[in-house]
Coordinates of C-alpha atoms in Angstrom, one line a residue:
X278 CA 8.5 24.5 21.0
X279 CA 4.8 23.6 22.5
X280 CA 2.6 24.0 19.5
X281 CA -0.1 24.8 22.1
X282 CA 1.2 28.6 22.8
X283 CA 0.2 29.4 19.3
X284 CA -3.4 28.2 18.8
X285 CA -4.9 31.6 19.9
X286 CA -3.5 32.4 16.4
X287 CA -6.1 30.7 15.2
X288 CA -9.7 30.4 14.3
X289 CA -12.2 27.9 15.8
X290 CA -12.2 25.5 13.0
X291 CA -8.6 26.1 12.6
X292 CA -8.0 25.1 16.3
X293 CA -9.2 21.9 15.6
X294 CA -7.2 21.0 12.7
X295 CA -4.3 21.8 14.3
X296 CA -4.8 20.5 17.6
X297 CA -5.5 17.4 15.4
X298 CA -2.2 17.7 13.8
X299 CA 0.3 17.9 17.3
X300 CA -1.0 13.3 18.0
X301 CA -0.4 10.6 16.8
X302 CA -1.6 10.1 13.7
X303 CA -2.3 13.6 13.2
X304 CA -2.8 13.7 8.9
X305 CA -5.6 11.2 9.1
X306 CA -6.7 12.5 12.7
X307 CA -6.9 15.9 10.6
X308 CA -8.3 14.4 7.7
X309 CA -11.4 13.0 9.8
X310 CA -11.8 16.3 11.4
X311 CA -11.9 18.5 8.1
X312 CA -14.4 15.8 6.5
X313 CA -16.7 16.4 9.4
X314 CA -16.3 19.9 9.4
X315 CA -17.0 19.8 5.5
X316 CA -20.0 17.9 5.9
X317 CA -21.4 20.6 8.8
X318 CA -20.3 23.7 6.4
X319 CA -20.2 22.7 2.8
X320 CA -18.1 26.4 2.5
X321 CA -15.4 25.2 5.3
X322 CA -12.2 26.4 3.6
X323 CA -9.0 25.7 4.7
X324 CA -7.3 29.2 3.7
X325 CA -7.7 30.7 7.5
X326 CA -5.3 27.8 7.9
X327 CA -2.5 28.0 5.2
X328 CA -2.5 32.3 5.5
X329 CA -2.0 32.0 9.6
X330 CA 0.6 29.1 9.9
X331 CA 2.7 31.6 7.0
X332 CA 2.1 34.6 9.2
X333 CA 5.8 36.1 10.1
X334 CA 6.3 35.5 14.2
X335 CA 9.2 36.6 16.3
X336 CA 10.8 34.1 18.4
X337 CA 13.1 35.3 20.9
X338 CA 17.0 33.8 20.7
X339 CA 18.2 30.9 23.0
X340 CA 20.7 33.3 24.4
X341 CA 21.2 37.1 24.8
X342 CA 23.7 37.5 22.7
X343 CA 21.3 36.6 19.6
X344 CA 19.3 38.7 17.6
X345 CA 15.5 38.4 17.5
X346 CA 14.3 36.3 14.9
X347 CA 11.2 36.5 12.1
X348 CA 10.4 33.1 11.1
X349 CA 7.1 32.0 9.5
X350 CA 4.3 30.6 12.2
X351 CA 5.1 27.4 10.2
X352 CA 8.4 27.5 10.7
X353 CA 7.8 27.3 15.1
X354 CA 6.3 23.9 15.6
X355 CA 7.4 20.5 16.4
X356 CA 9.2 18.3 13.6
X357 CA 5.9 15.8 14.1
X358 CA 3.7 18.8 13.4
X359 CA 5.4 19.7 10.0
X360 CA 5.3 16.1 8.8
X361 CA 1.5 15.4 10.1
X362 CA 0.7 18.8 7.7
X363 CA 2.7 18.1 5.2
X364 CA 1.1 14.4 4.8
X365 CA -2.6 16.2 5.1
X366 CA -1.5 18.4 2.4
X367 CA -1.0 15.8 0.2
X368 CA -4.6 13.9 0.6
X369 CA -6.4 17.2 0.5
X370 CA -4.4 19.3 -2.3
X371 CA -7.1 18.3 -4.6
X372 CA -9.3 21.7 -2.3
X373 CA -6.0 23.9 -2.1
X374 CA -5.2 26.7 -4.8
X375 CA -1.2 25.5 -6.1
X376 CA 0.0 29.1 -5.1
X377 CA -1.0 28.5 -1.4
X378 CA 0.9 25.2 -1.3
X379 CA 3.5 27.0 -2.8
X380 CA 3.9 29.7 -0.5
X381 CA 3.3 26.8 2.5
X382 CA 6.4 25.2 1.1
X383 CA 8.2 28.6 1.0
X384 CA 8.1 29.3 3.9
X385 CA 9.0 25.9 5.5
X386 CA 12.5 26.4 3.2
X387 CA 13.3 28.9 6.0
X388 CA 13.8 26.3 8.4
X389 CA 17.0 26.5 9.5
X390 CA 17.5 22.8 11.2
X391 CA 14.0 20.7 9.3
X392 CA 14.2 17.4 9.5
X393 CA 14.9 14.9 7.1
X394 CA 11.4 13.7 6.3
X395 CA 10.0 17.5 6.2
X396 CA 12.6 17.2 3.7
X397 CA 11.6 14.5 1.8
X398 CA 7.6 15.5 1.7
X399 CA 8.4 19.4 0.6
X400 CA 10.6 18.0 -2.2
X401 CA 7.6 15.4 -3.0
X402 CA 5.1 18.1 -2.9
X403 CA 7.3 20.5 -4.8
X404 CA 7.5 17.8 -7.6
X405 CA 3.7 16.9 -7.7
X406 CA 2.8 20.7 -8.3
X407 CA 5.7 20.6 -11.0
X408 CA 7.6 22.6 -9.0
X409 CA 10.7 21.0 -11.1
X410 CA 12.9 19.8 -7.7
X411 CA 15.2 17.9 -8.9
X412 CA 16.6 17.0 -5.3
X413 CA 16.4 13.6 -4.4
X414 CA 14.0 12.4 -1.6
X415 CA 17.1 11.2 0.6
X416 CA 20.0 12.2 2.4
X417 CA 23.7 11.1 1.0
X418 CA 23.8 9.2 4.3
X419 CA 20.4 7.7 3.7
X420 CA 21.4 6.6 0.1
X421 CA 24.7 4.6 1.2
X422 CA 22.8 2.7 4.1
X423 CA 20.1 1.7 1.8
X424 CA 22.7 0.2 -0.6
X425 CA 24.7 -1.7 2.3
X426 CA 21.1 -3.0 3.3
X427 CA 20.6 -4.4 -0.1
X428 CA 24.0 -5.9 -0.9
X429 CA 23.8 -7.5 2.3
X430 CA 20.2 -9.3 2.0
X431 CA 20.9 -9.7 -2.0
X432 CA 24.4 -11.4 -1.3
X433 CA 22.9 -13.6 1.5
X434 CA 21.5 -15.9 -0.6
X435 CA 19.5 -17.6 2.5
X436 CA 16.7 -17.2 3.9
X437 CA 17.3 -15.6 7.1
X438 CA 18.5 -12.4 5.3
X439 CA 16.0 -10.5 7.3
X440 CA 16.7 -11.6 10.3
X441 CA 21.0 -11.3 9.9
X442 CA 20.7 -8.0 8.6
X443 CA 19.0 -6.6 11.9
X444 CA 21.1 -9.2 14.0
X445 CA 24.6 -7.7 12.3
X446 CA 23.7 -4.4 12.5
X447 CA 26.3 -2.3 13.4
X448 CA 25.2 1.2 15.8
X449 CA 26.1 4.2 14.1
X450 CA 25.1 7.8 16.0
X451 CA 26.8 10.3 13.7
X452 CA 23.7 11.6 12.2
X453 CA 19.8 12.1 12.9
X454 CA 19.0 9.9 9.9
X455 CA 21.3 6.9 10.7
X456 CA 19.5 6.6 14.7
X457 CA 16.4 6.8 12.7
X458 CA 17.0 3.8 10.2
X459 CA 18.7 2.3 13.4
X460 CA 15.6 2.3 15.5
X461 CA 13.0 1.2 12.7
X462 CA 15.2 -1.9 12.5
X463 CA 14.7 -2.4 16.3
X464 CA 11.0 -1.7 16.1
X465 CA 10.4 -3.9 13.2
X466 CA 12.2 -6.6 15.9
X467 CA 10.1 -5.5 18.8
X468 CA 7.2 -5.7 16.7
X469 CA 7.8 -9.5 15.8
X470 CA 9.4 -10.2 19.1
X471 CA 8.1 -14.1 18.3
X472 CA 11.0 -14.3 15.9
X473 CA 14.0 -16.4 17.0
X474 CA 16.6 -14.8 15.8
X475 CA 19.0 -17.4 16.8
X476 CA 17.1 -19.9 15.0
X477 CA 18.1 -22.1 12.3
X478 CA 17.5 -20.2 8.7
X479 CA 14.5 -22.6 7.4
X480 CA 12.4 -21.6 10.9
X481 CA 13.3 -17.8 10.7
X482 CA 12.6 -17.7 7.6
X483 CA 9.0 -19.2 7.7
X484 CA 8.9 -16.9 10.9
X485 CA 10.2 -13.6 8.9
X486 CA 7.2 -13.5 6.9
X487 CA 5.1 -13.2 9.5
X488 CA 6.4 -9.6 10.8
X489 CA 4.2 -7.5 9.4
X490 CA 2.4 -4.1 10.2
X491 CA -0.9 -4.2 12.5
X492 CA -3.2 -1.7 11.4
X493 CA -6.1 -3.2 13.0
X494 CA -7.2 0.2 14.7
X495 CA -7.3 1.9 11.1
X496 CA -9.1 -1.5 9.7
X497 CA -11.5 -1.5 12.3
X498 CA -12.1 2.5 12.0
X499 CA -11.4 3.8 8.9
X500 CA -13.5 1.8 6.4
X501 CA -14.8 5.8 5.1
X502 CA -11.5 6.8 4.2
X503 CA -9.4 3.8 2.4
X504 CA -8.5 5.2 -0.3
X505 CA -7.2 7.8 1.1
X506 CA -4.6 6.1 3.6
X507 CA -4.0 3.7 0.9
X508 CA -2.6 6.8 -1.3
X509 CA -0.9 8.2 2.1
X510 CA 1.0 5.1 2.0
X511 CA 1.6 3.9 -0.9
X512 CA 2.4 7.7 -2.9
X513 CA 4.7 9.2 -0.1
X514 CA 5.6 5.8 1.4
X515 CA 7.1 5.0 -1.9
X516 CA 9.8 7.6 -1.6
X517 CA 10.1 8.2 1.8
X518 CA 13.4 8.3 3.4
X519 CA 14.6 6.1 6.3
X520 CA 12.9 8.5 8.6
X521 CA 9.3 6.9 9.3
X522 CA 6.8 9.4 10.1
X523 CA 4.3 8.6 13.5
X524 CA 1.3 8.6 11.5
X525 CA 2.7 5.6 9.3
X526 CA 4.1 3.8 11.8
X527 CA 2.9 0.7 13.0
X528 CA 1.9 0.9 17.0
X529 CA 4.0 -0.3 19.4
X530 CA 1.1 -2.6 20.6
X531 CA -2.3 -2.6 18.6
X532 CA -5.1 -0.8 20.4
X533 CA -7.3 -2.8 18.6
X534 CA -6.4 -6.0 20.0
X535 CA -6.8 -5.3 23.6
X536 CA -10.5 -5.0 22.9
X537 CA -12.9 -8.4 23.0
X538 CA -14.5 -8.9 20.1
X539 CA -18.2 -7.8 21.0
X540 CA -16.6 -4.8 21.4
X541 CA -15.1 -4.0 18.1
X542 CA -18.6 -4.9 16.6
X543 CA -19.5 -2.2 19.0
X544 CA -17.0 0.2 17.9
X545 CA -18.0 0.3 14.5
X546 CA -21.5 0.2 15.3
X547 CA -21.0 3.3 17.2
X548 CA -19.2 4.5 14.5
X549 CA -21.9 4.6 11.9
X550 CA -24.1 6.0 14.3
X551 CA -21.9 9.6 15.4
X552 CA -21.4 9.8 11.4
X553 CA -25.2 9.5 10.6
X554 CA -27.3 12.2 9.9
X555 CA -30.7 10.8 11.0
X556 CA -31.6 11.0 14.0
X557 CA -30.9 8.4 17.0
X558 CA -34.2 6.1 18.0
X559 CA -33.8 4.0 21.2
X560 CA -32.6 0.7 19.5
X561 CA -29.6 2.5 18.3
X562 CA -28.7 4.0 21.7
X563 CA -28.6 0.6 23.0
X564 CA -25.2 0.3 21.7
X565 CA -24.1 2.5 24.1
X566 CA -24.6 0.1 27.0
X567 CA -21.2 -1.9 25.5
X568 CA -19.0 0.5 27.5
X569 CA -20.6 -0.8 30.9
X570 CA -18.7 -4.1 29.3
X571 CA -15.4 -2.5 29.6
X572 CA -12.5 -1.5 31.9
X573 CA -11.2 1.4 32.2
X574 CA -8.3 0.7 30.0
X575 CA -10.7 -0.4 27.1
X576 CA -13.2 2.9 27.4
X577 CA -9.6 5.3 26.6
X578 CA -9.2 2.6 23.7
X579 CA -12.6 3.1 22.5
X580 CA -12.4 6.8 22.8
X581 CA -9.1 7.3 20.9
X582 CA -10.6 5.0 18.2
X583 CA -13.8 6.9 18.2
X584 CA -11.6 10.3 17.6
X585 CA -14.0 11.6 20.6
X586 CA -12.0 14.4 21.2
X587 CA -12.8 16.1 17.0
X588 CA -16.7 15.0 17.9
X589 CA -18.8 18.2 16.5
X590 CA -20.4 19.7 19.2
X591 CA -23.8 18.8 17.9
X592 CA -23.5 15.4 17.8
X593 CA -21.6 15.9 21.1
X594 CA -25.0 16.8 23.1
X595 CA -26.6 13.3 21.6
X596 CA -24.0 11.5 22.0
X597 CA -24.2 12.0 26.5
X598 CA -28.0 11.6 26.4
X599 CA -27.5 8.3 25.2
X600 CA -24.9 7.0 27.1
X601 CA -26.4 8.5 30.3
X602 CA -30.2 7.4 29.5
X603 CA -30.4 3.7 29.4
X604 CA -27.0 2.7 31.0
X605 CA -26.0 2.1 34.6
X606 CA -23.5 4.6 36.2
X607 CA -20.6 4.0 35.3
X608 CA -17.3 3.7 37.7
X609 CA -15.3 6.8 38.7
X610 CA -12.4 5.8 35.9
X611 CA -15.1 5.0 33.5
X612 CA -16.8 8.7 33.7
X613 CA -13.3 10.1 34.2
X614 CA -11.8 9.1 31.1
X615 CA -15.5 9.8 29.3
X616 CA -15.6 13.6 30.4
X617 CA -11.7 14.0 29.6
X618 CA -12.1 12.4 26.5
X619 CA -15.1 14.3 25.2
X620 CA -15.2 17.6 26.8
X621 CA -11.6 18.3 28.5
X622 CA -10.2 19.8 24.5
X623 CA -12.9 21.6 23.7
X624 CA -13.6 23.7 27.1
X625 CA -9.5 24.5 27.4
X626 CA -9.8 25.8 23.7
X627 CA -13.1 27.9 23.8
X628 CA -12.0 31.4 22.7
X629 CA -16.0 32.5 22.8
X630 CA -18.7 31.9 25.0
X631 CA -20.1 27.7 24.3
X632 CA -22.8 26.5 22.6
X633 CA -25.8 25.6 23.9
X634 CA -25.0 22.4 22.3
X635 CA -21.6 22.0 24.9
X636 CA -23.4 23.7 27.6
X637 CA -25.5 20.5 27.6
X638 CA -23.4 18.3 27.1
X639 CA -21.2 19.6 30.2
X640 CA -24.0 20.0 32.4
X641 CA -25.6 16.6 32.1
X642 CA -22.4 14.9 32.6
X643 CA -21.4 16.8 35.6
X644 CA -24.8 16.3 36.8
X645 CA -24.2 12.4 37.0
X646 CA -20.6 13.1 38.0
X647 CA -19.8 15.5 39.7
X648 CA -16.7 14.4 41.2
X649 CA -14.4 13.2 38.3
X650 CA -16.0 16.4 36.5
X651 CA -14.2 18.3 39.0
X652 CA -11.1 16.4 39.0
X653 CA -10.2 15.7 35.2
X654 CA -12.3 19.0 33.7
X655 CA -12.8 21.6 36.3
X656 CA -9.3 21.3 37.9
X657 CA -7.0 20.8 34.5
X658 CA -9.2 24.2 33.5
X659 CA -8.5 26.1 36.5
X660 CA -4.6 24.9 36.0
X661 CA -4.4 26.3 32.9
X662 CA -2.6 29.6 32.4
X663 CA -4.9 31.0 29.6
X664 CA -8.0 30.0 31.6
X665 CA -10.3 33.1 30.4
X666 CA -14.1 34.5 30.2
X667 CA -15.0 31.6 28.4
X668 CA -14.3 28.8 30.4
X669 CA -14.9 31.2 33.3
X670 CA -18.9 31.4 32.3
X671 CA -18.8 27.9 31.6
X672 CA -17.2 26.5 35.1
X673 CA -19.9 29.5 36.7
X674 CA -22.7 27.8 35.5
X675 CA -21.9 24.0 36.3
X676 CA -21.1 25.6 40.3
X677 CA -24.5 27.2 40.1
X678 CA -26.7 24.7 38.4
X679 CA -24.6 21.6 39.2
X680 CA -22.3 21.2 42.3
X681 CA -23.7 20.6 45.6
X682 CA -21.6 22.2 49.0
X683 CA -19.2 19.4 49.4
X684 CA -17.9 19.9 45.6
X685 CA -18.2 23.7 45.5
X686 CA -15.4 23.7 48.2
X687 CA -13.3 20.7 46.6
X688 CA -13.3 23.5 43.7
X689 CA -12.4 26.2 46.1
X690 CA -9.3 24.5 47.5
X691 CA -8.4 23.9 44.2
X692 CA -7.7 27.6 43.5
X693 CA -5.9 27.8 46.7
X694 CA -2.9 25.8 44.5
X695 CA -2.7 28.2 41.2
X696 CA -2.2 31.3 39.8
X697 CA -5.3 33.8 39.6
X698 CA -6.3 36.2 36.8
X699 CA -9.3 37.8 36.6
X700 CA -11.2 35.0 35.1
X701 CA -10.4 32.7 38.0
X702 CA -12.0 35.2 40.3
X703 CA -15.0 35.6 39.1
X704 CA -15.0 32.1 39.3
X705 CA -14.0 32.5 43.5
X706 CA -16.8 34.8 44.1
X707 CA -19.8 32.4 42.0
X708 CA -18.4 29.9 44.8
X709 CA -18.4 32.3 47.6
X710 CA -22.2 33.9 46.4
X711 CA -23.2 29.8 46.3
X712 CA -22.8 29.7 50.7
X713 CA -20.7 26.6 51.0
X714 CA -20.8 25.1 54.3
X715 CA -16.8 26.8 55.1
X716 CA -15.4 25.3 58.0
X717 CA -12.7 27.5 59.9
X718 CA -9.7 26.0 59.0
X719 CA -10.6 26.3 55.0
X720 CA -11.7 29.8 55.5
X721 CA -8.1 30.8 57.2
X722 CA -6.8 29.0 54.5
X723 CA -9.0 31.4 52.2
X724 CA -7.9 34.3 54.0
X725 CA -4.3 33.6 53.7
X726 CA -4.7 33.3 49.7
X727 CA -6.6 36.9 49.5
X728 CA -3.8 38.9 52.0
X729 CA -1.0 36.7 49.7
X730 CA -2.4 37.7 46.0
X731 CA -4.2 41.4 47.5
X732 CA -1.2 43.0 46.4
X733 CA -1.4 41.9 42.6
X734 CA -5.3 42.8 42.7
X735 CA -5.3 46.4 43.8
X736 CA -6.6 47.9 40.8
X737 CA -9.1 45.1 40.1
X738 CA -12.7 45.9 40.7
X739 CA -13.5 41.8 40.5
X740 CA -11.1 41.2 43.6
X741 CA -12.7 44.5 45.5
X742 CA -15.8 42.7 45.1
X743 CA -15.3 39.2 46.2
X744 CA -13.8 40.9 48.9
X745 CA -16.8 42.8 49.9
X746 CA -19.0 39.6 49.4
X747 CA -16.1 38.2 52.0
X748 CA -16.6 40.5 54.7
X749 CA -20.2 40.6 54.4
X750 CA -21.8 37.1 53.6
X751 CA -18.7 35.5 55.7
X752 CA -18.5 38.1 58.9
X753 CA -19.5 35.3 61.8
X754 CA -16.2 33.3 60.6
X755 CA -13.5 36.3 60.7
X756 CA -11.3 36.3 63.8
X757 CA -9.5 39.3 65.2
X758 CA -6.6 37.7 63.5
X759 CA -8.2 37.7 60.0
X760 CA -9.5 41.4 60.8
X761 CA -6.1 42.3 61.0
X762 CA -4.3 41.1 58.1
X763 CA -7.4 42.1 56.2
X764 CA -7.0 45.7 57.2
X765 CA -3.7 45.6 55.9
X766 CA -4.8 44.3 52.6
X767 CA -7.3 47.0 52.1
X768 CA -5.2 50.1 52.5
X769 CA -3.8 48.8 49.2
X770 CA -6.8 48.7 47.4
X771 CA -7.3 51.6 45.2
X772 CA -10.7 50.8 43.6
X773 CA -14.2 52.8 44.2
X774 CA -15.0 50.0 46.1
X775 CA -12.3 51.1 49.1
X776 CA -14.3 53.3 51.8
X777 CA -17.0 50.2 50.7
X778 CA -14.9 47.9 52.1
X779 CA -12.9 49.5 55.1
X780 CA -16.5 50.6 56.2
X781 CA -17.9 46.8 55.6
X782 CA -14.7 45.4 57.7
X783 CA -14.9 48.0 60.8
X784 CA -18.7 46.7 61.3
X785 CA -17.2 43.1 61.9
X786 CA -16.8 44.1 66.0
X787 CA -17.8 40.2 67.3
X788 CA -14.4 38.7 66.9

């Protein structure tokens, strides 16, 4: 199930954790995220957390012939969720009372179908808070592959025993855990695809010990934290089962890597700076000019590395002054992946009106670019089912204080392509009160949408308003055709607004 449906459970800082917690690499994503939000509010606790993912939900059944369900909220997310919370459980257990751990671990027990490494960390955490689980960390299955593995690279006595394991292998599909232990083995081989496997045993052995793990994006970025992922993986790692979880895994191809050197210098450099709490002087905003050095490729690199996404919203608002002061502009993909990576989360998440501090931050960018603003923020936000007053204020302002005519109506056909609420139309009539230049065929087109979705809006003061800014601000373009179906869409209206607008659209006589 989409762990996204459920983050209006949640509160603000809450959001953030678990939005943090759905990626890749969600217990130290997580872990960066409540370290920052520690540092901003020394009193940050994580109890709002623990008390709403153990909040009883009920889930509807698959088919109609099942009972409804109550399950814990826990209980409703993705397998990669539950092992990304568990993991950031265990680095931060030091700040959570036992009892709420406890209870945590309860209530994941009423899983009816976990997974084997949800398994494995419950059990570890149950026997670290002397819990007194006697269970052991693997599966039955687990256990007798493990022992096969052994025999076979003990008995070898050569020094290919590696490489003939994997190359022997035999496929087995009869469980979850023996597909998992099957496809580590073919991603330790896809990670050292230089090995021969074919080779005589003196060359694949010298070249078996040269597979290894590249963790050059967590070298590179996470110099703050390594005692922390050293205890990640060497504590749980230790007695994990053959189930490996994401945020341990090495990646398929190192992110780190596909950056030039100058630019990892930069990375780090940058680094420091967003985790500083001086403020920024114009030598240390120069740093900023290294992303006019990259592709577009390396600038989503750098800003999954940077975590810009979990920026705090403070630090946010510096962080575009400096890269739009001294630099260049930058190229349409460059921008685009900029504004999706910094802003796109945190506007489709804003359950209150923003900050002055995003507000800013928005603005300026859209400013500078106003056309991927509109097609990787403003569009994915107008797409977006739960699109509310919030983002509805927000997207109001950047029309009014940002977007010129030709943009403004981009914006309008993009609401010609989704559903509308009320939110969305207050957003229709800031465009309509802005006077785009309308040419006739886009306002037929606009005409068609209001007679299509009238019915829906009958009660709705919003729509009986944008109608009446319609047929007043917009009278030279309607046609005896658009008068008509109009008429037809008013006599359904049952707002104040009505005699308002039947009187507004029989004064329309030069069609």
């Amino acid at each position: 199930m989409d762990a996204g449906m459920f983050l209006s459970r949640f509160d603000g800082q809450s959001k953030l954790l678990v939005r943090s917690l759905c990626g890749t690499s969600g217990a130290h994503r997580a872990l960066g995220v409540f370290h920052r939000q520690q540092k901003a509010n020394p009193e940050m606790s994580l109890s709002n957390l623990m008390e709403t993912l153990c909040q009883d939900e009920i889930t509807c059944p698959d088919t109609k012939t099942q009972p409804l369900t109550v399950k814990p909220l826990v209980c409703l997310f993705p397998a990669l969720f539950k092992q990304n919370l568990l993991s950031f459980i265990y680095l931060v257990q030091s700040v959570l009372p036992q009892t709420t751990v406890l209870h945590l671990l309860k209530c994941l027990s009423q899983d009816l179908h976990p997974s084997p490494w949800v398994t494995a960390l419950v059990r570890q955490l149950e026997r670290n808070l002397g819990a007194h689980n006697e269970d052991p960390l693997y599966t039955t299955l687990c256990c007798q592959r493990l022992k096969e593995l052994s025999q076979r690279l003990v008995g070898s006595g050569e020094s290919e025993g590696w490489a003939k394991c994997f190359r022997d292998q035999p496929v087995e599909s009869e469980s979850q855990s023996a597909s998992c232990l099957s496809e580590l083995g073919t991603q330790r081989k896809r990670k050292g695809s230089f090995v021969t496997l074919d080779s005589d045993g003196e060359e694949t052995g010298q070249q078996s010990k040269r597979i290894k793990m590249n963790l050059c994006g967590s070298e590179c970025l996470d110099a703050e934290e390594p005692s922390a992922k050293a205890e990640a993986s060497g504590r749980l790692g230790s007695d994990a089962p053959a189930e490996t979880p994401e945020e341990l895994q090495p990646a398929p191809d190192s992110s780190c890597d596909a950056l030039p050197e100058h630019i990892k210098v930069s990375v780090l450099q940058i680094k420091e700076l967003l985790e500083s709490q001086t403020e920024w002087d114009q030598s240390s905003m120069e740093v900023f000019k290294v992303l006019n050095d990259c592709d577009p490729g390396q600038v989503e690199v750098l800003c999954s590395m940077l975590n810009f996404p979990d920026l705090l919203e403070q630090t946010l608002s510096k962080l575009c002054s400096s890269i739009l002061g001294p630099s260049p502009d930058f190229s349409y993909s460059t921008a685009a992946t900029l504004i999706k990576s910094l802003l796109l989360q945190k506007v489709l998440f804003l359950s209150e009106p923003a900050s002055r501090c995003l507000v800013t931050a928005v603005m300026s960018l859209c400013s500078h670019y106003p056309r991927p603003m509109c097609h990787v923020l403003i569009g994915p936000v107008l797409e977006e089912k739960s699109i509310g007053n919030p983002q509805a204020e927000l997207l109001n302002r950047l029309i009014e204080g940002c977007l010129d005519s030709h943009y403004r109506l981009l914006v309008l056909q993009m609401t010609f392509k989704i559903a509308w609420n009320e939110a969305v139309l207050s957003i229709i009539h800031s465009l309509l009160d802005s006077k785009p230049d309308l040419s006739e065929e886009l306002f037929s087109q606009f005409t068609e949408q209001l007679v299509s979705k009238g019915p829906q809006f009958t009660k709705s003061v919003k729509f009986a308003k944008m109608m009446l800014t319609v047929l007043t601000k917009y009278s030279s373009y309607v046609t005896a055709a658009h008068k008509h179906s109009l008429h037809g869409c008013l006599i359904l209206n049952e707002t104040f607004l009505k005699k308002s607008l039947q009187a507004a659209l029989k004064r329309i006589t030069h069609t």
